[in-house]
Each structure stands twice: as structure tokens, then as C-alpha cells.
Short mmCIF file of C-alpha atoms in Angstrom, two decimals:
data_model
loop_
_atom_site.label_atom_id
_atom_site.label_comp_id
_atom_site.label_asym_id
_atom_site.label_seq_id
_atom_site.Cartn_x
_atom_site.Cartn_y
_atom_site.Cartn_z
CA UNK S 1 -23.28 -25.26 19.29
CA UNK S 2 -21.30 -21.86 19.91
CA UNK S 3 -18.33 -22.51 22.14
CA UNK S 4 -15.62 -19.91 23.53
CA UNK S 5 -12.73 -19.47 20.88
CA UNK S 6 -9.77 -17.58 21.23
CA UNK S 7 -10.19 -14.01 20.34
CA UNK S 8 -8.77 -12.51 17.24
CA UNK S 9 -6.87 -9.47 18.22
CA UNK S 10 -5.21 -6.90 15.84
CA UNK S 11 -2.74 -4.30 17.19
CA UNK S 12 -2.98 -0.90 15.60
CA UNK S 13 -1.06 2.42 16.05
CA UNK S 14 1.37 4.87 14.74
CA UNK S 15 4.63 3.90 13.05
CA UNK S 16 7.46 3.20 15.60
CA UNK S 17 5.15 3.36 18.49
CA UNK S 18 6.17 -0.25 19.42
CA UNK S 19 3.46 -2.44 18.18
CA UNK S 20 6.00 -5.12 16.74
CA UNK S 21 8.10 -4.79 19.84
CA UNK S 22 5.14 -5.55 22.04
CA UNK S 23 3.97 -8.41 20.17
CA UNK S 24 7.88 -9.48 19.89
CA UNK S 25 7.95 -9.59 23.75
CA UNK S 26 4.75 -11.18 24.07
CA UNK S 27 5.58 -14.11 21.37
CA UNK S 28 9.17 -14.22 22.79
CA UNK S 29 10.28 -14.00 19.31
CA UNK S 30 12.38 -11.64 17.31
CA UNK S 31 10.28 -10.50 14.53
CA UNK S 32 10.80 -6.84 15.44
CA UNK S 33 14.62 -7.19 14.57
CA UNK S 34 13.96 -9.15 11.33
CA UNK S 35 11.57 -6.49 9.93
CA UNK S 36 13.53 -4.55 6.92
CA UNK S 37 13.85 -0.95 8.61
CA UNK S 38 12.14 -2.11 11.66
CA UNK S 39 8.64 -1.52 10.21
CA UNK S 40 6.23 -4.56 9.84
CA UNK S 41 5.38 -4.88 5.86
CA UNK S 42 3.07 -7.82 5.99
CA UNK S 43 0.18 -9.15 8.08
CA UNK S 44 1.39 -11.83 10.45
CA UNK S 45 -0.86 -13.90 12.73
CA UNK S 46 0.12 -15.97 15.67
CA UNK S 47 -1.34 -17.62 18.75
CA UNK S 48 -0.10 -17.03 22.29
CA UNK S 49 -1.01 -18.60 25.63
CA UNK S 50 -1.72 -16.88 28.78
CA UNK S 51 -2.93 -18.43 32.12
CA UNK S 52 -4.23 -21.19 30.12
CA UNK S 53 -6.09 -19.08 27.72
CA UNK S 54 -5.14 -18.65 24.00
CA UNK S 55 -5.23 -15.36 22.00
CA UNK S 56 -4.56 -15.02 18.13
CA UNK S 57 -2.79 -11.68 17.44
CA UNK S 58 -2.79 -10.06 13.96
CA UNK S 59 0.26 -7.78 13.37
CA UNK S 60 -0.66 -5.06 11.00
CA UNK S 61 1.93 -2.81 9.05
CA UNK S 62 2.79 0.58 10.19
CA UNK S 63 3.82 2.66 7.27
CA UNK S 64 1.22 5.04 5.74
CA UNK S 65 0.84 3.01 2.41
CA UNK S 66 -0.61 0.18 4.35
CA UNK S 67 -3.71 1.86 5.45
CA UNK S 68 -5.97 -0.59 3.59
CA UNK S 69 -4.13 -3.61 5.13
CA UNK S 70 -4.80 -2.05 8.70
CA UNK S 71 -8.47 -1.24 8.08
CA UNK S 72 -8.74 -5.00 7.04
CA UNK S 73 -7.11 -6.06 10.17
CA UNK S 74 -9.77 -3.78 12.31
CA UNK S 75 -12.46 -5.71 10.45
CA UNK S 76 -11.35 -9.15 11.14
CA UNK S 77 -10.34 -8.35 14.66
CA UNK S 78 -12.78 -9.34 17.59
CA UNK S 79 -11.12 -6.63 19.48
CA UNK S 80 -8.18 -4.26 19.31
CA UNK S 81 -5.07 -3.28 21.09
CA UNK S 82 -4.52 0.52 20.20
CA UNK S 83 -0.72 1.10 20.76
CA UNK S 84 0.01 4.97 21.81
CA UNK S 85 3.71 5.75 22.51
CA UNK S 86 3.68 7.54 26.02
CA UNK S 87 6.47 9.87 24.86
CA UNK S 88 5.01 10.68 21.46
CA UNK S 89 1.10 10.72 22.03
CA UNK S 90 -1.49 11.00 19.19
CA UNK S 91 -0.40 10.88 15.60
CA UNK S 92 -2.13 10.45 12.13
CA UNK S 93 -1.98 6.61 12.15
CA UNK S 94 -3.53 6.66 15.69
CA UNK S 95 -6.43 8.89 14.60
CA UNK S 96 -6.70 6.70 11.39
CA UNK S 97 -7.06 3.68 13.71
CA UNK S 98 -9.69 5.12 15.95
CA UNK S 99 -11.55 5.82 12.63
CA UNK S 100 -11.39 2.25 11.69
CA UNK S 101 -12.48 0.85 14.99
CA UNK S 102 -15.58 3.57 15.20
CA UNK S 103 -16.55 2.45 11.57
CA UNK S 104 -16.80 -1.35 12.60
CA UNK S 105 -17.48 -0.58 16.55
CA UNK S 106 -14.84 -2.64 17.69
CA UNK S 107 -13.98 -3.06 21.18
CA UNK S 108 -10.44 -1.98 22.17
CA UNK S 109 -8.04 -1.46 24.81
CA UNK S 110 -5.36 1.30 24.92
CA UNK S 111 -1.60 0.19 25.61
CA UNK S 112 0.42 3.33 26.31
CA UNK S 113 3.98 1.97 25.25
CA UNK S 114 7.49 3.28 26.24
CA UNK S 115 6.36 4.39 29.60
CA UNK S 116 10.20 3.53 30.79
CA UNK S 117 11.30 6.53 28.73
CA UNK S 118 11.98 9.77 30.74
CA UNK S 119 9.99 11.69 28.34
CA UNK S 120 6.76 9.35 28.91
CA UNK S 121 3.74 11.33 30.03
CA UNK S 122 0.54 8.84 30.16
CA UNK S 123 -1.60 11.56 31.40
CA UNK S 124 -0.85 14.00 28.52
CA UNK S 125 -1.38 11.02 26.01
CA UNK S 126 -4.58 9.90 27.50
CA UNK S 127 -5.96 13.65 27.44
CA UNK S 128 -4.99 13.72 23.59
CA UNK S 129 -7.23 10.61 23.07
CA UNK S 130 -10.06 11.99 25.03
CA UNK S 131 -10.30 14.81 22.92
CA UNK S 132 -10.93 12.46 19.95
CA UNK S 133 -13.80 10.80 21.88
CA UNK S 134 -11.97 8.05 23.80
CA UNK S 135 -13.76 7.62 27.19
CA UNK S 136 -11.57 5.71 29.71
CA UNK S 137 -12.48 3.48 32.65
CA UNK S 138 -12.69 5.59 35.93
CA UNK S 139 -13.08 8.86 33.76
CA UNK S 140 -16.92 8.47 32.73
CA UNK S 141 -16.13 5.59 30.17
CA UNK S 142 -15.67 1.88 29.67
CA UNK S 143 -12.34 1.92 27.56
CA UNK S 144 -9.53 0.00 29.65
CA UNK S 145 -5.87 1.15 29.45
CA UNK S 146 -2.63 -0.41 30.30
CA UNK S 147 0.82 1.33 30.63
CA UNK S 148 3.39 -0.99 29.26
CA UNK S 149 7.11 -1.22 28.63
CA UNK S 150 7.64 -3.83 25.76
CA UNK S 151 11.70 -3.74 26.46
CA UNK S 152 11.22 -4.33 30.23
CA UNK S 153 7.97 -6.27 30.15
CA UNK S 154 6.14 -4.01 32.52
CA UNK S 155 2.42 -4.02 32.13
CA UNK S 156 2.40 -6.68 29.42
CA UNK S 157 0.92 -9.40 31.77
CA UNK S 158 -1.87 -7.03 32.71
CA UNK S 159 -2.53 -6.29 29.16
CA UNK S 160 -3.15 -9.89 28.34
CA UNK S 161 -5.26 -10.30 31.32
CA UNK S 162 -7.51 -7.35 30.14
CA UNK S 163 -7.84 -8.81 26.64
CA UNK S 164 -8.87 -12.24 28.27
CA UNK S 165 -11.49 -10.30 30.38
CA UNK S 166 -12.78 -8.25 27.43
CA UNK S 167 -13.06 -11.65 25.60
CA UNK S 168 -15.01 -13.07 28.23
CA UNK S 169 -17.42 -10.18 28.62
CA UNK S 170 -18.12 -9.79 25.09
CA UNK S 171 -18.74 -13.43 24.69
CA UNK S 172 -16.49 -14.14 21.74
CA UNK S 173 -17.37 -17.61 20.38
CA UNK S 174 -17.47 -19.93 17.28
CA UNK S 175 -19.56 -22.77 16.13
CA UNK S 176 -17.52 -25.92 15.10
CA UNK S 177 -20.42 -27.48 13.61
CA UNK S 178 -21.33 -24.54 11.40
CA UNK S 179 -20.22 -24.10 7.79
CA UNK S 180 -16.87 -23.03 7.38
CA UNK S 181 -16.31 -19.26 7.75
CA UNK S 182 -12.77 -17.99 7.33
CA UNK S 183 -11.08 -14.88 6.14
CA UNK S 184 -8.01 -14.30 4.13
CA UNK S 185 -5.34 -12.22 5.61
CA UNK S 186 -2.56 -12.88 3.04
CA UNK S 187 -1.86 -14.69 0.08
CA UNK S 188 1.49 -15.52 -1.72
CA UNK S 189 2.90 -17.82 -4.01
CA UNK S 190 5.37 -20.48 -2.34
CA UNK S 191 7.70 -23.13 -3.97
CA UNK S 192 4.83 -25.74 -3.62
CA UNK S 193 2.07 -23.24 -4.89
CA UNK S 194 -0.15 -20.69 -3.73
CA UNK S 195 -0.45 -20.16 -0.10
CA UNK S 196 -3.62 -18.60 1.42
CA UNK S 197 -3.48 -17.33 5.11
CA UNK S 198 -6.84 -17.37 6.93
CA UNK S 199 -8.37 -16.76 10.30
CA UNK S 200 -11.11 -19.31 10.79
CA UNK S 201 -14.17 -17.63 12.65
CA UNK S 202 -16.72 -20.59 12.44
CA UNK S 203 -16.67 -24.21 11.25
CA UNK S 204 -13.37 -25.96 10.53
CA UNK S 205 -10.91 -26.69 7.60
CA UNK S 206 -9.47 -30.17 7.05
CA UNK S 207 -6.73 -31.63 4.69
CA UNK S 208 -8.68 -32.91 1.68
CA UNK S 209 -11.61 -30.66 2.37
CA UNK S 210 -13.07 -28.59 -0.89
CA UNK S 211 -13.01 -24.94 0.09
CA UNK S 212 -14.05 -22.02 -1.95
CA UNK S 213 -13.25 -18.34 -2.27
CA UNK S 214 -16.55 -17.16 -4.21
CA UNK S 215 -16.68 -19.65 -7.13
CA UNK S 216 -12.94 -20.41 -6.84
CA UNK S 217 -12.56 -23.76 -5.60
CA UNK S 218 -9.56 -25.53 -3.88
CA UNK S 219 -8.97 -28.95 -2.50
CA UNK S 220 -6.86 -28.44 0.53
CA UNK S 221 -3.55 -30.16 -0.09
CA UNK S 222 -1.73 -28.98 2.76
CA UNK S 223 -2.74 -27.05 6.19
CA UNK S 224 0.17 -25.38 8.15
CA UNK S 225 -0.07 -23.30 11.71
CA UNK S 226 1.13 -20.05 12.18
CA UNK S 227 4.64 -21.36 12.83
CA UNK S 228 4.64 -23.15 9.54
CA UNK S 229 4.06 -26.59 10.85
CA UNK S 230 2.06 -29.13 9.13
CA UNK S 231 -1.49 -29.51 10.72
CA UNK S 232 -4.46 -31.77 9.70
CA UNK S 233 -7.51 -29.33 10.75
CA UNK S 234 -7.84 -26.01 11.94
CA UNK S 235 -10.61 -24.37 14.48
CA UNK S 236 -12.52 -21.09 15.11
CA UNK S 237 -10.09 -18.58 16.36
CA UNK S 238 -6.88 -19.85 14.80
CA UNK S 239 -4.89 -18.85 11.85
CA UNK S 240 -3.69 -21.13 9.31
CA UNK S 241 -2.21 -21.41 5.86
CA UNK S 242 -4.30 -23.41 2.96
CA UNK S 243 -2.31 -25.10 0.21
CA UNK S 244 -4.21 -25.81 -2.68
CA UNK S 245 -5.73 -22.85 -4.64
CA UNK S 246 -4.72 -22.33 -8.08
CA UNK S 247 -4.95 -18.68 -8.00
CA UNK S 248 -4.54 -15.66 -5.32
CA UNK S 249 -7.49 -15.47 -3.27
CA UNK S 250 -8.36 -11.91 -2.53
CA UNK S 251 -6.98 -10.55 0.67
CA UNK S 252 -10.05 -10.00 2.93
CA UNK S 253 -12.09 -12.52 0.96
CA UNK S 254 -14.12 -15.19 2.73
CA UNK S 255 -13.34 -18.83 2.36
CA UNK S 256 -16.19 -21.04 2.76
CA UNK S 257 -17.08 -24.83 2.17
CA UNK S 258 -19.84 -23.70 -0.18
CA UNK S 259 -19.44 -21.75 -3.30
CA UNK S 260 -20.63 -18.35 -3.38
CA UNK S 261 -22.27 -16.85 -6.49
CA UNK S 262 -22.07 -13.29 -5.23
CA UNK S 263 -19.82 -11.10 -7.21
CA UNK S 264 -17.78 -9.19 -4.49
CA UNK S 265 -17.14 -5.37 -5.23
CA UNK S 266 -13.55 -4.91 -6.03
CA UNK S 267 -11.05 -2.01 -6.37
CA UNK S 268 -10.03 -1.45 -9.94
CA UNK S 269 -6.27 -2.39 -10.45
CA UNK S 270 -5.61 -0.82 -13.55
CA UNK S 271 -6.48 2.75 -12.45
CA UNK S 272 -3.23 4.00 -13.39
CA UNK S 273 -3.29 4.34 -17.01
CA UNK S 274 -2.63 7.09 -19.15
CA UNK S 275 0.96 9.08 -19.14
CA UNK S 276 3.83 9.21 -16.50
CA UNK S 277 6.74 7.16 -15.59
CA UNK S 278 5.98 3.61 -16.94
CA UNK S 279 7.04 0.96 -14.23
CA UNK S 280 6.32 -2.87 -13.97
CA UNK S 281 5.50 -3.56 -10.14
CA UNK S 282 6.25 -6.58 -8.32
CA UNK S 283 5.83 -7.74 -4.73
CA UNK S 284 6.07 -10.81 -2.75
CA UNK S 285 2.56 -11.07 -1.58
CA UNK S 286 -0.59 -9.54 -2.74
CA UNK S 287 -1.40 -7.40 0.66
CA UNK S 288 1.96 -5.60 -0.22
CA UNK S 289 1.20 -5.01 -3.92
CA UNK S 290 -2.08 -3.48 -3.06
CA UNK S 291 -0.40 -1.37 -0.55
CA UNK S 292 2.34 -0.18 -2.98
CA UNK S 293 -0.19 0.40 -5.66
CA UNK S 294 -2.39 2.43 -3.71
CA UNK S 295 0.16 4.94 -2.52
CA UNK S 296 2.42 5.23 -5.67
CA UNK S 297 3.52 8.54 -6.41
CA UNK S 298 1.79 10.89 -8.57
CA UNK S 299 3.22 10.69 -12.24
CA UNK S 300 3.95 6.95 -12.09
CA UNK S 301 2.15 4.92 -14.87
CA UNK S 302 1.94 1.08 -13.50
CA UNK S 303 1.74 -0.69 -16.91
CA UNK S 304 1.57 -4.07 -15.13
CA UNK S 305 1.79 -5.49 -11.49
CA UNK S 306 1.85 -8.97 -10.20
CA UNK S 307 2.93 -11.25 -7.20
CA UNK S 308 5.98 -13.24 -7.22
CA UNK S 309 9.70 -13.04 -7.98
CA UNK S 310 10.55 -11.08 -11.31
CA UNK S 311 10.42 -13.36 -14.50
CA UNK S 312 11.61 -13.20 -17.94
CA UNK S 313 8.30 -12.40 -19.17
CA UNK S 314 8.23 -9.29 -16.94
CA UNK S 315 11.51 -8.19 -18.43
CA UNK S 316 10.28 -8.62 -21.96
CA UNK S 317 6.88 -6.79 -20.78
CA UNK S 318 8.95 -3.91 -19.44
CA UNK S 319 10.81 -3.77 -22.50
CA UNK S 320 7.86 -3.48 -24.92
CA UNK S 321 6.41 -0.81 -22.52
CA UNK S 322 9.51 1.28 -22.17
CA UNK S 323 9.50 0.69 -18.47
CA UNK S 324 11.85 -0.61 -15.89
CA UNK S 325 10.84 -3.10 -13.12
CA UNK S 326 10.40 -2.01 -9.49
CA UNK S 327 10.40 -5.12 -7.17
CA UNK S 328 9.36 -4.77 -3.26
CA UNK S 329 10.60 -7.92 -1.27
CA UNK S 330 10.65 -9.64 -4.58
CA UNK S 331 13.72 -10.77 -6.51
CA UNK S 332 15.26 -11.45 -9.97
CA UNK S 333 17.48 -14.51 -10.33
CA UNK S 334 20.69 -14.56 -12.16
CA UNK S 335 19.14 -15.57 -15.48
CA UNK S 336 16.60 -12.88 -15.28
CA UNK S 337 19.13 -10.31 -14.61
CA UNK S 338 21.30 -11.30 -17.55
CA UNK S 339 18.25 -11.03 -19.73
CA UNK S 340 17.33 -7.46 -18.36
CA UNK S 341 20.79 -6.38 -19.13
CA UNK S 342 20.45 -7.61 -22.60
CA UNK S 343 17.19 -5.97 -23.33
CA UNK S 344 18.25 -2.67 -21.52
CA UNK S 345 15.50 -3.05 -18.78
CA UNK S 346 16.69 -2.16 -15.15
CA UNK S 347 15.42 -3.96 -12.29
CA UNK S 348 15.24 -2.19 -8.79
CA UNK S 349 14.87 -4.34 -5.60
CA UNK S 350 13.58 -2.93 -2.41
CA UNK S 351 13.22 -4.00 1.17
CA UNK S 352 11.66 -0.92 2.57
CA UNK S 353 8.30 0.67 0.77
CA UNK S 354 9.05 4.31 1.60
CA UNK S 355 12.73 3.74 -0.26
CA UNK S 356 10.79 2.54 -3.25
CA UNK S 357 8.59 5.67 -3.20
CA UNK S 358 11.62 7.95 -2.62
CA UNK S 359 13.27 6.17 -5.73
CA UNK S 360 10.28 6.82 -7.99
CA UNK S 361 9.56 10.46 -6.82
CA UNK S 362 13.45 11.33 -7.29
CA UNK S 363 13.24 10.11 -10.80
CA UNK S 364 9.81 11.82 -11.67
CA UNK S 365 11.34 15.00 -10.27
CA UNK S 366 14.42 14.78 -12.10
CA UNK S 367 12.54 13.99 -15.34
CA UNK S 368 9.99 16.90 -15.00
CA UNK S 369 10.35 19.39 -17.73
CA UNK S 370 10.45 22.86 -16.41
CA UNK S 371 8.19 25.48 -18.19
CA UNK S 372 10.17 28.71 -19.08
CA UNK S 373 7.36 30.30 -21.46
CA UNK S 374 4.05 29.75 -22.89
CA UNK S 375 2.62 31.26 -25.76
CA UNK S 376 -0.70 30.80 -27.68
CA UNK S 377 -1.00 30.43 -31.49
CA UNK S 378 -3.73 33.30 -32.64
CA UNK S 379 -3.30 32.66 -36.35
CA UNK S 380 -1.55 31.18 -39.56
CA UNK S 381 0.12 33.15 -42.15
CA UNK S 382 1.78 31.81 -45.39
CA UNK S 383 5.29 32.64 -45.95
CA UNK S 384 7.27 31.37 -49.03
CA UNK S 385 6.86 27.78 -48.70
CA UNK S 386 6.43 27.65 -44.97
CA UNK S 387 3.76 28.86 -42.53
CA UNK S 388 4.19 31.45 -39.90
CA UNK S 389 2.40 31.26 -36.24
CA UNK S 390 1.16 34.19 -35.24
CA UNK S 391 1.47 34.10 -31.17
CA UNK S 392 1.11 36.10 -28.18
CA UNK S 393 3.37 35.31 -25.03
CA UNK S 394 1.09 34.56 -22.11
CA UNK S 395 3.86 34.15 -19.72
CA UNK S 396 7.74 33.83 -19.40
CA UNK S 397 9.98 34.07 -22.44
CA UNK S 398 10.63 32.41 -25.64
CA UNK S 399 13.92 32.63 -27.56
CA UNK S 400 15.53 31.51 -30.73
CA UNK S 401 17.38 28.69 -29.03
CA UNK S 402 14.54 27.53 -26.86
CA UNK S 403 13.04 23.81 -26.89
CA UNK S 404 9.60 24.02 -27.65
CA UNK S 405 6.59 21.93 -27.40
CA UNK S 406 3.38 22.21 -29.57
CA UNK S 407 0.18 21.32 -27.46
CA UNK S 408 -3.26 21.03 -28.13
CA UNK S 409 -5.59 20.64 -25.40
CA UNK S 410 -4.08 17.90 -23.20
CA UNK S 411 -2.40 16.37 -26.08
CA UNK S 412 1.17 16.97 -27.17
CA UNK S 413 1.67 17.28 -31.15
CA UNK S 414 5.35 17.15 -31.17
CA UNK S 415 8.82 19.01 -30.31
CA UNK S 416 9.94 21.65 -32.56
CA UNK S 417 12.67 24.28 -32.79
CA UNK S 418 12.65 28.02 -33.85
CA UNK S 419 14.24 29.02 -36.93
CA UNK S 420 12.89 32.22 -37.12
CA UNK S 421 11.49 34.72 -34.51
CA UNK S 422 9.94 38.20 -35.49
CA UNK S 423 8.28 41.05 -34.12
CA UNK S 424 6.56 42.77 -36.82
CA UNK S 425 9.03 42.92 -39.57
CA UNK S 426 12.07 43.04 -37.05
CA UNK S 427 14.01 39.71 -36.28
CA UNK S 428 14.25 39.19 -32.50
CA UNK S 429 16.37 37.00 -30.16
CA UNK S 430 13.53 36.47 -27.66
CA UNK S 431 9.99 37.56 -26.77
CA UNK S 432 8.55 38.10 -23.57
CA UNK S 433 5.20 38.08 -21.86
CA UNK S 434 2.50 40.25 -23.34
CA UNK S 435 4.27 40.64 -26.61
CA UNK S 436 2.82 39.29 -29.94
CA UNK S 437 5.19 37.76 -32.52
CA UNK S 438 5.53 35.37 -35.53
CA UNK S 439 7.54 32.17 -35.31
CA UNK S 440 8.64 29.58 -37.92
CA UNK S 441 9.64 26.39 -36.51
CA UNK S 442 10.98 22.83 -37.62
CA UNK S 443 9.68 20.52 -38.16
CA UNK S 444 6.69 22.05 -39.69
CA UNK S 445 4.15 20.29 -37.71
CA UNK S 446 0.35 21.25 -38.59
CA UNK S 447 -0.87 23.84 -36.15
CA UNK S 448 -4.02 25.94 -35.53
CA UNK S 449 -5.51 28.72 -33.70
CA UNK S 450 -5.76 27.81 -30.05
CA UNK S 451 -2.69 25.75 -29.82
CA UNK S 452 -0.09 26.44 -27.27
CA UNK S 453 3.65 26.69 -27.40
CA UNK S 454 5.92 25.54 -24.46
CA UNK S 455 9.42 26.49 -23.86
CA UNK S 456 10.69 23.71 -21.60
CA UNK S 457 14.02 22.93 -20.00
#
């Protein structure tokens, strides 16, 4: 039998528009102050009470790299609070959030934040949203809005009241007697094993139950509420952590009390093969690992990635792959650090995702070879015991001290150095665009017509 349950609400909006500060005020906690760089970097769920009614909030990350996690939050939610700073208006992630909500037809309320600032202009922000198709109450539509100040608490009570009323109108309910239906919002490895954070939508989960994620079975050894307190069971509308899985359950996956033999579509995790800067990637949880992987700078080759702290195995893998280790909210203990020094592997630890990206981008930019000249091989001529490459300069310049690369198609044949450079029968020090010339280089790599010589710096 279905009964009303707490609505599951996700808070979406642009970075620094006050999502976590708003939740911070609602929860009377200090989450916003604890977040590295002031940006929420993992999905958190919490339950609050207002006038005797409970609401489950999912806080979603703000950085652009976390778009997949925000989209997942929108799909898990019964309704959405779209946060828009009154002093800043519509921004890229505001538009992104609207796209998610429209895709899943999610009901939402707009919270205009930072209304205490002198530069706040709610009407202007409202107009920007209307241009994107949002129809507000009193202006031809049914989308409610509330002006709030998370610092002063202004309008927060009105926002909570609006959420409760929307939940009642929508008729949000759960069936306690139905089969378990819960959805994974986060997975991570703890000291006691794998912890899977879920939102229960129907049924219930109890300690000692056997639950399934697809065909992956787990006997529930422990249950914890959103505050980390041990509980015996969890009901529809509430978040909890399940201890008992032997492997990391996929974020966004369904947890049930029946095994599922349907193979879910998965995003390929090894899509960064080929060349580029080799890195071993570590993260504290699967959501963050997914986010970092999805937004990794171009030119990076992820040779391996996994959840948890940096291990000795990671160091040996990096050593064999000629890679360094980049750890996001993941650490290496003293033994692992000593081993990395011995093996010549560098470990870089980051708490802020964009600092990790900046570091990788800087290394890539510093390591990129600048092309000073390009010549195409037209023919091969024997000369004493050597071969002369007859070439034409396509662009730039090549001189006798140039560092050259012989390239065939997409592949590099090898690096060479000029030992003779001639135009006709005359020795020259350099050749420029449009000129034909003969070159002898060392080592005497095999070349053929159509190959390209690149002068690089």
C-alpha cells in the first residue's frame, strides 16, 4: 500500500551561486566551510524536518566536471530546487540544469539567492529564465519561486513550505510492502569495506537482508543513516549507507531484493587509450573518479584508474607505464611515498578538481613540441653508402642543427639529425618553404616517398 514519503529533492545551479550555503543553513551544519575550495565535490544526502514534515536533500557538485553527477541527481529526485544568484543571473550550469530537468520532466522551484547583496536583481534574473522557457506563477505559468538569503535566513522557511506543498500536490509516495527499489548515489571504500550510499524509493532494506545490484549480491552487514549512525532498517524517501558489497556498485545503479539479469548500458572506462601524457588516476569515490575521467584535459592518457588511496601496486603500475600518479581526495601513506621515490614515480595529491586539471594542462603545454618546419619526402637517392632524401619544404624552415622527426602517416618513425643539407649541388645551412633539397640524416632510418620530416623544438 502506497503512503506519503519524504520527497527527494536535489539542489542544482551554477558554481558559487549558493547551493551548499543554502543547504548549510537548512541543515544548521558547516558543510560549506568544510568543502575544499568552497565547492561541493561529492554527492551528499541529508534529511531535515520542517513543521513536522521531512525532506531528503541531495547536494550535487558545482564544478563543470561533475555534470554527470548532477544529471544523475536530477533523475533521482522527485523535485528540484534550481538555485540562481540574484546578483549573477543565468550561467552555463543554470542552463545545463534546466536541460536535465526538462529531459526528465522534473517539477522544480526557483530559489533566487544572495538577495541581501546590493547588486541583487531578482526581476532581471527572472527575465533571463523566462527567455529559456521558464513560466513563473503569476506570469502565465506554474513554476514557483522564492527569494532567499542563505546567510540571513530570509525566505528559507518559505522555500521549505513550498517544497512540502509541491510534494503534496504531486502526491509523492512509496510502497513499504513492495520489492526493494533503491538507487546508488555514491560508492566508496571504507575501513570496514565497500560503502554504498542509496536513496530508498520503495520497499525497505534491513540488516541481514540480501540485496542485489544487477547480479552482484550483498548480505547487508551494516546500515547507516545520513549522519553515519548505525540503524537497523531504512524506508522509502530516506538515504542510507549499505555495508556488505564485495565490489563497488555503479553510481546510478538500482539496488533490489531480487537479482537482475538485465545487462545495463555502461560508459566505457578505457576510452583514453593511445598516446599522450600517461597518468595513473586515483579518487576517493567512484563519482569523483567518473567526473575527473570525463573532463580530463586533451593529451592525457589514463593508463589506469581506481577508487581508494594510492597503493604500492599503483606505484609499480605507474613505473611500468612510465606514468605518474594523480590522486584526487586520495592519499598515499609513508610506505607508498618511500616506494614511489625509490621507483622514480611522482605522486600528486589534490583536494580541488580544477587544480588537478590545471596541473595536467600545464605539464601538457610545457611538453608539447613546437613545429618549426615541415618537409615532404619526394624521392630516395643513393650516395656512397648512404641514402639521400629528396624533399620539398611545405612550411617553416629546416637547418643543419634542427631536431627532426620522421613521420609516416600518424606514426613517428623516429628522431634524426641532419648531417648534410644541399640545394642542387650546393651545401646550405638552411632551407625554407617552397624550396627543394636533399638531406642525409643520422641514424639512417628507412624512409620512403610520402614520409614527412618535422623540425621540432
